[in-house]
Coordinates of C-alpha atoms and ligand atoms in Angstrom, one line a residue:
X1 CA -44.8 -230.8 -116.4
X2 CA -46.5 -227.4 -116.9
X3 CA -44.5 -224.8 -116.0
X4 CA -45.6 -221.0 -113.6
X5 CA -44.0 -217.9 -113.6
X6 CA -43.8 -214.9 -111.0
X7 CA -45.3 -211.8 -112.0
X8 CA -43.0 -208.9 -110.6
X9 CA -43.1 -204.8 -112.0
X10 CA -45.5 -205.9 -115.3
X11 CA -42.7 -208.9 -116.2
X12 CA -43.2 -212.5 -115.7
X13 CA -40.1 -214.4 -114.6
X14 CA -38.8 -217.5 -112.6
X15 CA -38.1 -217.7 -109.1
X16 CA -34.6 -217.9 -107.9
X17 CA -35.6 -221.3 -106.8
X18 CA -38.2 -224.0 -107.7
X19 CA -40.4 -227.1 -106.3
X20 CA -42.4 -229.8 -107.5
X21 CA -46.2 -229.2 -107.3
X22 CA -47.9 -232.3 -106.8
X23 CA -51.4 -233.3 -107.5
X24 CA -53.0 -234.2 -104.8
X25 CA -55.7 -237.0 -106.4
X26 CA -52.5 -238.9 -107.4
X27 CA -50.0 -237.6 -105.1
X28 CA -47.4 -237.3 -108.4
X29 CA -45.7 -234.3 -109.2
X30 CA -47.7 -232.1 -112.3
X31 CA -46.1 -228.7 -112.4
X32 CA -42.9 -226.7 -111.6
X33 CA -43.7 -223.6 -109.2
X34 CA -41.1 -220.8 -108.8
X35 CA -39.7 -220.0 -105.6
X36 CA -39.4 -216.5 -104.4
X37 CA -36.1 -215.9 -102.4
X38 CA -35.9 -212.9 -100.0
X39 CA -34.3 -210.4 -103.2
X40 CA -37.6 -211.5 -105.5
X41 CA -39.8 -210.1 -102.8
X42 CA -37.9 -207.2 -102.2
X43 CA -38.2 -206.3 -105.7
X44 CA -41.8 -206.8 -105.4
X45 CA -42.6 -204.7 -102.9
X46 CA -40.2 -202.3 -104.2
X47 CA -42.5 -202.3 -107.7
X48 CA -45.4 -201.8 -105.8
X49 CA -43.8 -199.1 -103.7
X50 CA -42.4 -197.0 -106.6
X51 CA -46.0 -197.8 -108.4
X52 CA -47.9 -196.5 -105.1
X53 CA -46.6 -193.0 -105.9
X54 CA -46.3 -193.2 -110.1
X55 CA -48.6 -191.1 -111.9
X56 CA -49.7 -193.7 -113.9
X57 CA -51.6 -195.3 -111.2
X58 CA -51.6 -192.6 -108.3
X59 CA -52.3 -189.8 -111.4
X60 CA -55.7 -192.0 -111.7
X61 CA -59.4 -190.9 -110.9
X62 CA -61.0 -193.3 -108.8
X63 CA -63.3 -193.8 -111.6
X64 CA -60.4 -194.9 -114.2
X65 CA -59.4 -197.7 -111.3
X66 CA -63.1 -198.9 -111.3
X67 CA -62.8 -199.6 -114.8
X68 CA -59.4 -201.1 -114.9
X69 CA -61.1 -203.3 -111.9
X70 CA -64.3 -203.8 -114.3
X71 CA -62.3 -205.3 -116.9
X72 CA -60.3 -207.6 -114.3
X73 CA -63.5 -209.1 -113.8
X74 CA -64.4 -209.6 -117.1
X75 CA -61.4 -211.4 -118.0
X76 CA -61.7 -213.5 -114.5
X77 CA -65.1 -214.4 -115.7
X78 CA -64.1 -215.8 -119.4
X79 CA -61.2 -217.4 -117.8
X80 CA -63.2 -219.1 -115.0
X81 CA -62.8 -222.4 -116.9
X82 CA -59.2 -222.6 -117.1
X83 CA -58.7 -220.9 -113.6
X84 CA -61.0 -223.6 -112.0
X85 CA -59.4 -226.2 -114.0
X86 CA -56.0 -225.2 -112.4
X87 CA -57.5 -224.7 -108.8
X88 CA -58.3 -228.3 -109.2
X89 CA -55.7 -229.8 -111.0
X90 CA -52.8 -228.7 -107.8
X91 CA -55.2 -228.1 -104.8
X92 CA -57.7 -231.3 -104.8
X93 CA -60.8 -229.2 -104.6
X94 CA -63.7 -230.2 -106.5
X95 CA -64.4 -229.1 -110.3
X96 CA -67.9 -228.3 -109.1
X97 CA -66.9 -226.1 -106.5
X98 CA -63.7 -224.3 -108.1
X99 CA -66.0 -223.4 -111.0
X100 CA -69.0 -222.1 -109.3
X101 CA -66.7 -220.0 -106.7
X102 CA -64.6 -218.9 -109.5
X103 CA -67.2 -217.5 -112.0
X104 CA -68.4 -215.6 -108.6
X105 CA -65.1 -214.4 -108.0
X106 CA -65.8 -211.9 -110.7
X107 CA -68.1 -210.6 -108.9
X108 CA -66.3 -209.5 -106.1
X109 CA -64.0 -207.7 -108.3
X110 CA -67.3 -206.0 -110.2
X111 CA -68.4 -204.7 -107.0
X112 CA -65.2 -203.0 -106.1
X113 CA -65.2 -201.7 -109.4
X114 CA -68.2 -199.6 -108.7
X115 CA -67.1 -198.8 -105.3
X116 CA -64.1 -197.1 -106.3
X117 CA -65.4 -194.1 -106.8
X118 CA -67.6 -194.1 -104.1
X119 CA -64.9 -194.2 -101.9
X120 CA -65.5 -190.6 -100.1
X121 CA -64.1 -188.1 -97.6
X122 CA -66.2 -185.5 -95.4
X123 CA -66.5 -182.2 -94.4
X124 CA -66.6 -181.5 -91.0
X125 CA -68.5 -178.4 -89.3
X126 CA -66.1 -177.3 -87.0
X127 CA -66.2 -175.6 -84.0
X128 CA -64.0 -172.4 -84.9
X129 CA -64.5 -169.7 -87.0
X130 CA -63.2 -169.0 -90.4
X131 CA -62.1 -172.4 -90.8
X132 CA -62.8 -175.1 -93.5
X133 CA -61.9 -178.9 -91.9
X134 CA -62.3 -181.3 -94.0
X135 CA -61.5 -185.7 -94.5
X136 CA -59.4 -186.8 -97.3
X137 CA -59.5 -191.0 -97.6
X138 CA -56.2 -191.9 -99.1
X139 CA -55.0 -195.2 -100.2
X140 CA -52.5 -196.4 -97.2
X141 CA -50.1 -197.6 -99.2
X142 CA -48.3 -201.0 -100.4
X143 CA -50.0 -204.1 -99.3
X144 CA -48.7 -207.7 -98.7
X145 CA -51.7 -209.9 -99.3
X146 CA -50.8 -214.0 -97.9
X147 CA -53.3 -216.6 -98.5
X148 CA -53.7 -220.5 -97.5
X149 CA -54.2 -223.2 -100.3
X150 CA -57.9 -223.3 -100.2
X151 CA -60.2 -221.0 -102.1
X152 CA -56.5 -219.2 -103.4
X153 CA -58.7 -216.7 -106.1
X154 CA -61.6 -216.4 -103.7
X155 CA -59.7 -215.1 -100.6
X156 CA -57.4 -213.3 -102.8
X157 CA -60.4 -211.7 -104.9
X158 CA -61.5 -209.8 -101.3
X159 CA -58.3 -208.2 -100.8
X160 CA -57.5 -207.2 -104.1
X161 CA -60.6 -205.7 -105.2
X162 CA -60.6 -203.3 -101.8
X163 CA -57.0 -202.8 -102.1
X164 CA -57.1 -201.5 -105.6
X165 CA -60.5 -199.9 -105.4
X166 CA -58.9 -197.8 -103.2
X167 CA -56.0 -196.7 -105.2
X168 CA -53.1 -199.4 -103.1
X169 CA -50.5 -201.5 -104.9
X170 CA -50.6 -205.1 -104.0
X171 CA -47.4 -207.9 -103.5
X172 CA -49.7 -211.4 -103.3
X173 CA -47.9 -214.3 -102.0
X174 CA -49.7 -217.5 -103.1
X175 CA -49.6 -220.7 -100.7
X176 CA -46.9 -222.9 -101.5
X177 CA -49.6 -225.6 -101.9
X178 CA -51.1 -225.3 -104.9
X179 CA -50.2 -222.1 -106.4
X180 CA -51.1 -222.6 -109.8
X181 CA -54.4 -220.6 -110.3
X182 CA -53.0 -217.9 -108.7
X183 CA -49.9 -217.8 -110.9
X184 CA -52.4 -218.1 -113.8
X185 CA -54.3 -215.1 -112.7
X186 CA -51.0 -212.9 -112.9
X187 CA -52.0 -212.8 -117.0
X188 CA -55.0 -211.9 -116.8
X189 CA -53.8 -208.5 -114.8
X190 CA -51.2 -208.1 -117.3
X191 CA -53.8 -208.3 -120.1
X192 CA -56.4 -205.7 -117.8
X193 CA -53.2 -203.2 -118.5
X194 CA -52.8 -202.3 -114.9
X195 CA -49.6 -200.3 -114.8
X196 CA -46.6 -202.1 -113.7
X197 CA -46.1 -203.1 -110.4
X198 CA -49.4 -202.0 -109.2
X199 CA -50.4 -205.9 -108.3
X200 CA -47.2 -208.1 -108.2
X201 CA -47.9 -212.0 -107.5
X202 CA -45.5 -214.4 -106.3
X203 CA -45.2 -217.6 -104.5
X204 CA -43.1 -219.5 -101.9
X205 CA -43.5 -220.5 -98.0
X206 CA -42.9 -218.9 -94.7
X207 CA -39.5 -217.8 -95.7
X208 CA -41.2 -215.7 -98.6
X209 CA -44.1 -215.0 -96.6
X210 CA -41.9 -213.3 -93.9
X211 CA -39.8 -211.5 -96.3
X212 CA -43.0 -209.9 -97.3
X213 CA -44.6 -209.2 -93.9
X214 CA -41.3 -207.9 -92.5
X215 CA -40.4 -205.7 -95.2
X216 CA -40.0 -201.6 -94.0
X217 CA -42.1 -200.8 -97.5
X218 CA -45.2 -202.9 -96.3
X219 CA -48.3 -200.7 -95.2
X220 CA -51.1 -203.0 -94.6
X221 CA -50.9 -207.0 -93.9
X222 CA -54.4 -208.8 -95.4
X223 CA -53.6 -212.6 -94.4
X224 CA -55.8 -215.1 -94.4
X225 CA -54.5 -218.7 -92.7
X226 CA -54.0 -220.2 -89.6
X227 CA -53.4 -218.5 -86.0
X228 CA -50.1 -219.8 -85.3
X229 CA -48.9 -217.8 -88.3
X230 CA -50.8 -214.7 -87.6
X231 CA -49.3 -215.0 -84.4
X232 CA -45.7 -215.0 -86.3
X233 CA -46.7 -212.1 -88.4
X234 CA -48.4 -209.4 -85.6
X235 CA -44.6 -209.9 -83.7
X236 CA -43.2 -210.0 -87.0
X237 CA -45.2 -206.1 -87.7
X238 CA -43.1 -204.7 -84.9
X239 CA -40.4 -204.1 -87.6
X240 CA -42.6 -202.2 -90.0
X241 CA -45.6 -201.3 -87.7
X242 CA -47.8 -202.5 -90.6
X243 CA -51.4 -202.4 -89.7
X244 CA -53.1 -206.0 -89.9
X245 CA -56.2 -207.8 -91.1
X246 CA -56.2 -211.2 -90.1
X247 CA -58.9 -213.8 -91.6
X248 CA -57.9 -217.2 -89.3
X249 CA -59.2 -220.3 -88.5
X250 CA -62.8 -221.4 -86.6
X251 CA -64.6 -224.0 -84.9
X252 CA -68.4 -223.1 -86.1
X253 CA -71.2 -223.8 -84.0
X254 CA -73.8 -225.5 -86.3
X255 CA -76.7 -225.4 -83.0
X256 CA -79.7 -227.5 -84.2
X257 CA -83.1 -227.4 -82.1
X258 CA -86.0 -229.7 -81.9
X259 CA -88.0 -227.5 -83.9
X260 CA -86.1 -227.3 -87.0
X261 CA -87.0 -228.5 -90.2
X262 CA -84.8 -231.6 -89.9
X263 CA -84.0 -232.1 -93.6
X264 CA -82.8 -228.9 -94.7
X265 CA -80.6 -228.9 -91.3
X266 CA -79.5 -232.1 -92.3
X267 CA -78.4 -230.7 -95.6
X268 CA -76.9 -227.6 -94.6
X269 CA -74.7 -229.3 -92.1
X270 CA -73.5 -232.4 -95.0
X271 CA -72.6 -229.4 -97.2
X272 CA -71.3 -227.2 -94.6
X273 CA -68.7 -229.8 -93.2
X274 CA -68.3 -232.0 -95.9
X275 CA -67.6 -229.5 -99.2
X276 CA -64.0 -228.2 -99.9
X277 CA -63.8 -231.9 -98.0
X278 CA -63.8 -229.5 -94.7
X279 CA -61.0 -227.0 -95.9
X280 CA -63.0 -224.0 -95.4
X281 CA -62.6 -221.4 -92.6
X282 CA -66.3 -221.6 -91.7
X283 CA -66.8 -225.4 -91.9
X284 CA -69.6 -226.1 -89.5
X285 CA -67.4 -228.7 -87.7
X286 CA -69.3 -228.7 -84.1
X287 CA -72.6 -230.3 -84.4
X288 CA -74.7 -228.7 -81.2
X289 CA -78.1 -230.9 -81.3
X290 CA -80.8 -230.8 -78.8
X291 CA -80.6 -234.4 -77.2
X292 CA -84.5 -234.6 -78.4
X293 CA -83.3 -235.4 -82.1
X294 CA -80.0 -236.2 -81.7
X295 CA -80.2 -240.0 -82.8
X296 CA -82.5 -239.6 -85.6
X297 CA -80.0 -236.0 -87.0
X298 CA -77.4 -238.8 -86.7
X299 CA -79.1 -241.3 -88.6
X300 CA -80.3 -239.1 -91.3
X301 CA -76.1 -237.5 -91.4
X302 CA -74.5 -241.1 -91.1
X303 CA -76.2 -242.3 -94.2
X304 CA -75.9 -238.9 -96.2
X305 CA -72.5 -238.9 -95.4
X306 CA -72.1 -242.9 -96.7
X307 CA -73.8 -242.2 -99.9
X308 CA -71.5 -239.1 -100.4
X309 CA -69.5 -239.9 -104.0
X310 CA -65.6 -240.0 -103.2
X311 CA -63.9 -239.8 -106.4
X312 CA -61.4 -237.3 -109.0
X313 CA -61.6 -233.8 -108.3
X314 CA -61.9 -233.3 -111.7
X315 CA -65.5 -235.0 -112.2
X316 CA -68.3 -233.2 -112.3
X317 CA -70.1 -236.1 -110.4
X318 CA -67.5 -235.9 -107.8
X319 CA -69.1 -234.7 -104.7
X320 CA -65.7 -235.1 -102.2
X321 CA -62.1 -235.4 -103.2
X322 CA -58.8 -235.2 -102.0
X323 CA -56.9 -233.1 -98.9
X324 CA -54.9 -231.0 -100.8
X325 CA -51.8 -232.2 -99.1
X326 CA -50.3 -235.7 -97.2
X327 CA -50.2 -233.7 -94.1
X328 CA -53.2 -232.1 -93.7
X329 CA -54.6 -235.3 -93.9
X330 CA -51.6 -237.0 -91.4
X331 CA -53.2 -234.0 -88.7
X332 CA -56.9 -235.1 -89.5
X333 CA -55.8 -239.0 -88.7
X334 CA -53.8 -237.9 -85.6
X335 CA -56.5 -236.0 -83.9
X336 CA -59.0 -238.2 -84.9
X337 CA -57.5 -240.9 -83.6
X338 CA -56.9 -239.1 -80.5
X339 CA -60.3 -238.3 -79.9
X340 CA -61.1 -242.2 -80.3
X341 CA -58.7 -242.9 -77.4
X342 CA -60.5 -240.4 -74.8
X343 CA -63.8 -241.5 -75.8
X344 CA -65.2 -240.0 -78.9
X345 CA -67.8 -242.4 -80.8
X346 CA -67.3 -242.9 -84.0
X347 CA -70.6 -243.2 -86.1
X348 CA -68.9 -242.9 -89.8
X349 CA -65.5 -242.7 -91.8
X350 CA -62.3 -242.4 -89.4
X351 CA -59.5 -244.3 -91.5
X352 CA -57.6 -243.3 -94.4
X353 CA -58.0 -245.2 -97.2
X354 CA -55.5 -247.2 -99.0
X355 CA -54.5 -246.4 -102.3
X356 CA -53.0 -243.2 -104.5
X357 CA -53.9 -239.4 -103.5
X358 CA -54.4 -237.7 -100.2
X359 CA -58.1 -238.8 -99.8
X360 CA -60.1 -238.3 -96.4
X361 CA -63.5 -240.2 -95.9
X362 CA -66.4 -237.8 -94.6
X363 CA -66.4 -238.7 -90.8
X364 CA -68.8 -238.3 -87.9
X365 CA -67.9 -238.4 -84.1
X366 CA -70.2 -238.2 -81.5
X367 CA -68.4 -236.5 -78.7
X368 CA -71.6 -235.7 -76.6
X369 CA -69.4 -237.8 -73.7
X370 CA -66.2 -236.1 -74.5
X371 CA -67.2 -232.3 -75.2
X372 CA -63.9 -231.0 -74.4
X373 CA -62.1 -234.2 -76.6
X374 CA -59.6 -232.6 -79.5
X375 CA -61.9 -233.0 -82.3
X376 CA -64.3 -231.1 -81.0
X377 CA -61.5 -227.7 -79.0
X378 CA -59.1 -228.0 -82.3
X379 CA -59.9 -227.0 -86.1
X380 CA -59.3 -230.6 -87.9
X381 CA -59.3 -228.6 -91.5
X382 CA -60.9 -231.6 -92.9
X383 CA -64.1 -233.3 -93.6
X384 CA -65.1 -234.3 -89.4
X385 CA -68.0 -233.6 -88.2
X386 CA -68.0 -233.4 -83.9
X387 CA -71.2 -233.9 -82.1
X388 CA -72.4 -232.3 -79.2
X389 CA -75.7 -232.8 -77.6
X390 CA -77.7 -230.6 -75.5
X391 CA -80.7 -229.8 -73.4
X392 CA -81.5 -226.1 -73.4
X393 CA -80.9 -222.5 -75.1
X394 CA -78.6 -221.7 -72.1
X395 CA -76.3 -225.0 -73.3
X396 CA -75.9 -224.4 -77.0
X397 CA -75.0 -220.7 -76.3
X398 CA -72.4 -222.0 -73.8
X399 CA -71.1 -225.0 -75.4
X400 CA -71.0 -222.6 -78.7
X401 CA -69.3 -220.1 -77.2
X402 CA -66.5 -222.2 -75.5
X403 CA -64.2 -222.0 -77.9
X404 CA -61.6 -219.6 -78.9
X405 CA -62.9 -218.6 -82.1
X406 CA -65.4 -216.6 -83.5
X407 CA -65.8 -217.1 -86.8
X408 CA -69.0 -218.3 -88.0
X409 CA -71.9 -220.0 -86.7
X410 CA -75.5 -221.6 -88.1
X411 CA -78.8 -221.7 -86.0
X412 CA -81.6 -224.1 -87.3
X413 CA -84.8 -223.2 -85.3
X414 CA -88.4 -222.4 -86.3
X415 CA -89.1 -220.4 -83.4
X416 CA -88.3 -216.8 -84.4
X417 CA -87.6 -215.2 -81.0
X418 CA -85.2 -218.0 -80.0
X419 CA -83.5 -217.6 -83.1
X420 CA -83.2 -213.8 -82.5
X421 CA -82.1 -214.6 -78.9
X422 CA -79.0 -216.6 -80.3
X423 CA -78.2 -214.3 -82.8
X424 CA -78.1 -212.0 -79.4
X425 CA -75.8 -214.5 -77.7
X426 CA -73.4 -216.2 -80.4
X427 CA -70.1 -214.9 -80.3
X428 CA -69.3 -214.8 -84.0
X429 CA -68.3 -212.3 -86.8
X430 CA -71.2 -214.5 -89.1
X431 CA -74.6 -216.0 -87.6
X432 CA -76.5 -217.6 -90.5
X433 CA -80.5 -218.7 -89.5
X434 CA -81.7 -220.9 -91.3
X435 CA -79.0 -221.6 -93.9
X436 CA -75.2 -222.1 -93.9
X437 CA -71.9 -220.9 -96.2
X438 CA -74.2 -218.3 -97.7
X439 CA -71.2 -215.6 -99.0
X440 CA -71.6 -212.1 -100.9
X441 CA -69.2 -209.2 -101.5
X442 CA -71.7 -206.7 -100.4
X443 CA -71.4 -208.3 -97.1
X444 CA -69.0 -207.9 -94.3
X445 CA -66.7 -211.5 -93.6
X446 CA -64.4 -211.8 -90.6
X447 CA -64.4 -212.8 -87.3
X448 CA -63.4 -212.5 -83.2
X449 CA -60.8 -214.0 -81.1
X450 CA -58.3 -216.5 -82.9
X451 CA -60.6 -216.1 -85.6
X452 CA -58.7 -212.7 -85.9
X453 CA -59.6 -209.2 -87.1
X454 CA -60.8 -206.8 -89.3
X455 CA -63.3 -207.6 -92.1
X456 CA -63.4 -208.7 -95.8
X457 CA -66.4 -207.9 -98.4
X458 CA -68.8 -204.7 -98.3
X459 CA -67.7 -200.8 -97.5
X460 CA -65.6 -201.2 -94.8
X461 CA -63.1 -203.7 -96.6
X462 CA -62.6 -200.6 -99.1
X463 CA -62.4 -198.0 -96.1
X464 CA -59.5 -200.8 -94.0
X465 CA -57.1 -200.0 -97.0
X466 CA -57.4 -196.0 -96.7
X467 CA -56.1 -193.9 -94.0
X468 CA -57.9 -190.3 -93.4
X469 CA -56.0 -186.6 -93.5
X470 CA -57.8 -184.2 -91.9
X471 CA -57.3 -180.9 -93.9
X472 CA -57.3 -177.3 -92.0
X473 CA -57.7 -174.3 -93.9
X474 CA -57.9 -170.9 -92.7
X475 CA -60.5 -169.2 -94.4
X476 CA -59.3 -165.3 -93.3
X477 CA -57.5 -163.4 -95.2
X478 CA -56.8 -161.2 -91.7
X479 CA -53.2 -161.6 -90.4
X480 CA -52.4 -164.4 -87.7
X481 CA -51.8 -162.1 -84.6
X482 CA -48.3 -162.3 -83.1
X483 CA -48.2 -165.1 -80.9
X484 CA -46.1 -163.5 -78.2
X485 CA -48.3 -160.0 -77.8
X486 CA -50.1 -159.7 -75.2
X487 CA -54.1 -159.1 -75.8
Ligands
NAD1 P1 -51.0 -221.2 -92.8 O1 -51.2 -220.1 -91.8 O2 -50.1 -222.3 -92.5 O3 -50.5 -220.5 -94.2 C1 -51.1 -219.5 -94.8 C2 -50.1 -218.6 -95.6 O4 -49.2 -218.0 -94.7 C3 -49.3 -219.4 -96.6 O5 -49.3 -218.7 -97.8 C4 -48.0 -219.6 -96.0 O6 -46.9 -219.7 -96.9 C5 -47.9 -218.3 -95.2 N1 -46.9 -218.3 -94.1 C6 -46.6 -219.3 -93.4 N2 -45.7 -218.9 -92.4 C7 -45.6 -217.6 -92.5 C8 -44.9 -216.6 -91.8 N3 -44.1 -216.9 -90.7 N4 -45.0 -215.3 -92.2 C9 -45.8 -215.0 -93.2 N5 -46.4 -215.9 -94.0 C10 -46.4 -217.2 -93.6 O7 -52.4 -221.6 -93.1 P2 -52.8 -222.9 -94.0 O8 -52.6 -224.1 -93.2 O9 -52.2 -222.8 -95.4 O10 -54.4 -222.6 -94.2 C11 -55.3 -223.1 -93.3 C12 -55.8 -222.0 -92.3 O11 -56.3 -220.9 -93.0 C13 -56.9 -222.5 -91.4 O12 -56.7 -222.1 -90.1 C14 -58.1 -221.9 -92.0 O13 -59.2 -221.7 -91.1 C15 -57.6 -220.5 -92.4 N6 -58.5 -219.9 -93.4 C16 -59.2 -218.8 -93.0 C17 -60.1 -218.2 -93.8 C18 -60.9 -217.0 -93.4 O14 -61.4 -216.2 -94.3 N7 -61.1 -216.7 -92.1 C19 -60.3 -218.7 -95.1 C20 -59.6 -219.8 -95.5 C21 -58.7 -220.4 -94.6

C-alpha cells in the first residue's frame, strides 16, 4: 500500500485519521489517504492566514509571484507522468486522458504566471477638485478551494493559478475519492519554494470540507462539485460571509440539425458523453436531434458506442474505463433503470457488467417519448447518452433550455445565421459551434442557474480573487475649513 501525506504550513504530515483508497478498475484497496479532522483544517487555514499577511509572500512583487507560479508549471509539466499515473491509478480515469489534461495543466498555471503582474488598479478622474482617487486591487484574502474526484489537478489548476497570481493563500481540500494526485502535487509546491503556508493541501469528506468552508478565517469559497453541496456551503457562508464561486453540475444540450456534417457530430457527441466515462461537468448528455436524422445519428452512435474499447485505465488503448466509485455507478443503474420503467428506449449498454471494478457500459436511451423521463431532467454523472428529437429551431431552444442548468451546450449546424440565432437563445455559460469540450485558460468557464456562479480561466478569474480600495487623497496643502463655521 503506497502511502499520502497532508501538506500543512511547508510540512508534510498524517492526518489525524485515515482510509483505504481503493482502485476503482479492481475495486481493491491500493493506498492509505490521511484524514483531516476539524483541528488539521484549522491549522490550515490558520497557515494560510498568518502567510496572507507575512512578508515573505505579501512583501512579494507581483512579478516575484509570477515566477514562483512559472516554476510550478515547470515542475507540473516534468511530473505530468507520474501525476497522471496517480490520477489513474485511484480515480479510474483513463491514462490517455489524465496525461493529455495533465501536461495542459501546466499551462493554466503558465498563464497565471504572466498575469500576475498584470493584475492592475485605476485611476479615476474625479469629479472634485484637488483630489487624486484612485483603485488598488488587493488579494481578498485566504481561500478554501473544494473539488470533486474528477479532473482533481485540472479543476484545482484554475483556482490556484488565479488565487496565487493574485497574491491569496490557498487551503485545497481534495475529494475523498481519489486524492492521490493531489496529495502528490503538495511536493511539487514544496520543491517551487512557495513560502510556508501560502498553499496548504489536504484531504477528507464533508466533515473536512465544512470545517473548511465554515471557518471565520476563510475569504473566498472556489468549489467545484455537485448542487446539493453548494447548497450546504452558500447557508454554510452565513457564518463567515465568505464570498463564493461555485462550478456545479449540468445537463448539456448537444442540438444537432439536419444540416450538419453528420460525422464530425457524431464524433463530437461519442467523445463528449462517453470520455472521463461521462464524469465531466460539461458531458453532452441530452442528445437534441432534428427528427429528419434522428435514426440514422442513432445508428451511426449505437455502433460507435459498441465498438468503444472497455478495458484498464491504465492502457493506452483503453478508450473507457471504470466509475471512479461503486456508487456512482449504483446512481447511473438506478436512474437508468428508472427511465426504462416510464418509457425510455434503450438502443445500447444499460446493465452493469459482472465481474471486478466499478465499470459502466457506454449507453444510449432514446427518450424522444419520455422528454421529461429522469435520464434526461437529472445529471447521471456517467457515460448515458438521452435522446431527444425535434422538429424546429423554436424546439431545440426550448427543450435545451428546460432544464435547470446552464452549463454548457454544443450546436452542430452548417447554416451560419441559425447557429448565431442559438448562440442568441441558449442559456449557457459555454455555447461551442461546431465542436465540443474545447477548454483553454485564456478563456472564461462557468455557468448559470444550478450550474452556479462566477467564472474559472481568463482575466476575470484573477480579478474574482481581489477586492478593490478606492484611495482618496487630498491634493491641497490649504487647511480643511472648520466644519461648524458658517460660510
Ligand atoms: P460533491 O458535491 O459530492 O463533492 C465535491 C467536494 O465537496 C468533495 O471534495 C466533497 O468532499 C466536498 N463536500 C461534500 N460535502 C461538503 C460540505 N457539506 N461542505 C463542504 N464540502 C463538502 O460532488 P462530487 O459528487 O464529488 O462531484 C460531482 C459533481 O461535480 C457533479 O455535479 C459535477 O457536474 C460537478 N463538477 C462540476 C465541474 C465544473 O467545473 N462546473 C467540474 C467537475 C465536476
Amino acid at each position: 500500500m503506497e502511502r499520502f501525506q497532508h501538506y500543512i504550513d511547508g510540512a508534510f504530515e498524517d492526518g489525524a485519521g485515515g482510509f483505504d483508497s481503493l482502485d476503482p478498475a479492481t475495486g481493491t484497496p491500493w493506498a492509505r489517504m490521511p484524514d483531516a479532522s476539524a483541528a488539521d483544517v484549522d491549522r490550515a487555514v490558520r497557515a494560510a492566514h498568518r502567510a496572507f499577511h507575512d512578508p515573505e509572500w505579501a512583501g512579494l512583487t507581483a512579478s516575484a509571484r509570477g515566477k514562483l507560479l512559472l516554476r510550478l508549471a515547470d515542475l507540473v509539466a516534468e511530473a505530468a507522468p507520474r501525476l497522471a499515473e496517480l490520477e489513474t491509478r485511484d480515480t479510474g480515469k483513463i491514462i490517455r486522458e489524465t496525461s493529455a489534461q495533465i501536461a495542459y495543466v501546466a499551462e493554466y498555471y503558465r498563464y497565471y504566471a504572466g498575469l500576475a503582474d498584470k493584475i492592475e488598479g485605476a485611476h479615476l478622474p474625479i469629479d472634485k477638485p484637488d483630489m487624486e482617487v484612485w483603485l488598488r486591487r488587493e488579494p481578498i484574502g485566504v481561500v478554501a478551494a473544494i473539488v470533486p474526484w474528477n479532473s482533481q489537478l485540472f479543476l484545482s489548476a484554475v483556482k490556484l493559478g488565479p488565487a496565487l497570481a493574485a497574491g491569496c493563500t490557498v487551503v485545497l481540500k481534495a475529494s475523498e475519492d481519489g486524492p492521490a494526485p493531489l496529495l502528490a502535487f503538495a511536493q511539487l509546491v514544496h520543491q517551487t519554494g512557495f513560502p510556508p503556508g501560502v498553499v496548504n493541501v489536504l484531504t477528507g469528506g464533508p466533515e473536512a470540507g465544512k470545517s473548511l468552508t465554515t471557518h471565520p478565517l476563510a475569504a473566498h469559497i472556489a468549489f467545484t462539485g455537485g448542487p446539493e453541496t453548494a447548497r450546504h456551503i452558500v447557508r454554510a457562508s452565513a457564518e463567515n460571509l465568505a464570498r463564493t464561486s461555485l462550478e456545479l453540475g449540468g445537463k448539456s444540450p448537444f442540438i444537432v440539425f439536419e444540416d450538419a456534417d453528420l460525422d464530425s457530430a457524431a464524433n463530437a457527441q461519442v467523445a463528449g458523453i462517453f470520455a472521463a466515462t461521462g464524469q465531466s461537468c460539461v458531458a453532452g448528455s441530452r442528445l437534441l436531434v432534428q427528427n429528419g436524422i434522428k435514426d440514422e445519428m442513432l445508428a451511426r452512435l449505437k455502433a460507435k458506442a459498441e465498438a468503444v474499447r472497455i478495458g484498464a485505465p491504465g492502457d493506452m488503448a483503453t478508450e473507457v474505463g471504470p466509475l471512479c466509485s461503486l456508487r456512482q455507478r449504483a446512481r447511473i443503474d438506478d436512474i437508468v433503470a428508472a427511465s426504462v420503467a416510464v418509457g425510455a428506449r434503450l438502443v445500447t449498454g444499460g446493465q452493469s457488467p459482472e465481474g471486478e471494478g466499478f465499470y459502466y457500459p457506454p449507453t444510449i436511451l432514446d427518450c424522444s417519448a419520455v422528454p421529461d423521463a429522469p435520464c434526461v431532467t437529472q445529471e447521471l454523472f456517467g457515460p448515458v447518452l438521452s435522446v431527444v428529437g425535434f422538429d424546429t429551431e423554436e424546439d431545440a431552444l426550448r427543450i435545451a433550455n428546460g432544464t435547470p442548468y446552464g452549463l454548457a451546450s454544443g450546436v452542430f449546424t452548417r447554416d451560419l445565421t441559425r447557429a448565431h440565432r442559438m448562440i442568441r437563445g441558449i442559456r449557457a455559460g459555454v455555447v461551442w459551434v461546431n465542436t465540443y469540450r474545447a477548454v483553454s485558460p485564456i478563456a472564461p468557464f462557468g455557468g448559470h442557474g444550478l450550474s452556479g456562479h462566477g467564472r474559472e480561466g481568463g482575466l476575470a478569474a484573477a480579478l474574482d480573487y481581489t477586492t478593490v480600495k478606492t484611495v482618496w487623497l487630498r491634493t491641497s496643502d490649504a487647511p480643511i475649513p472648520d466644519p461648524f463655521v458658517m460660510r
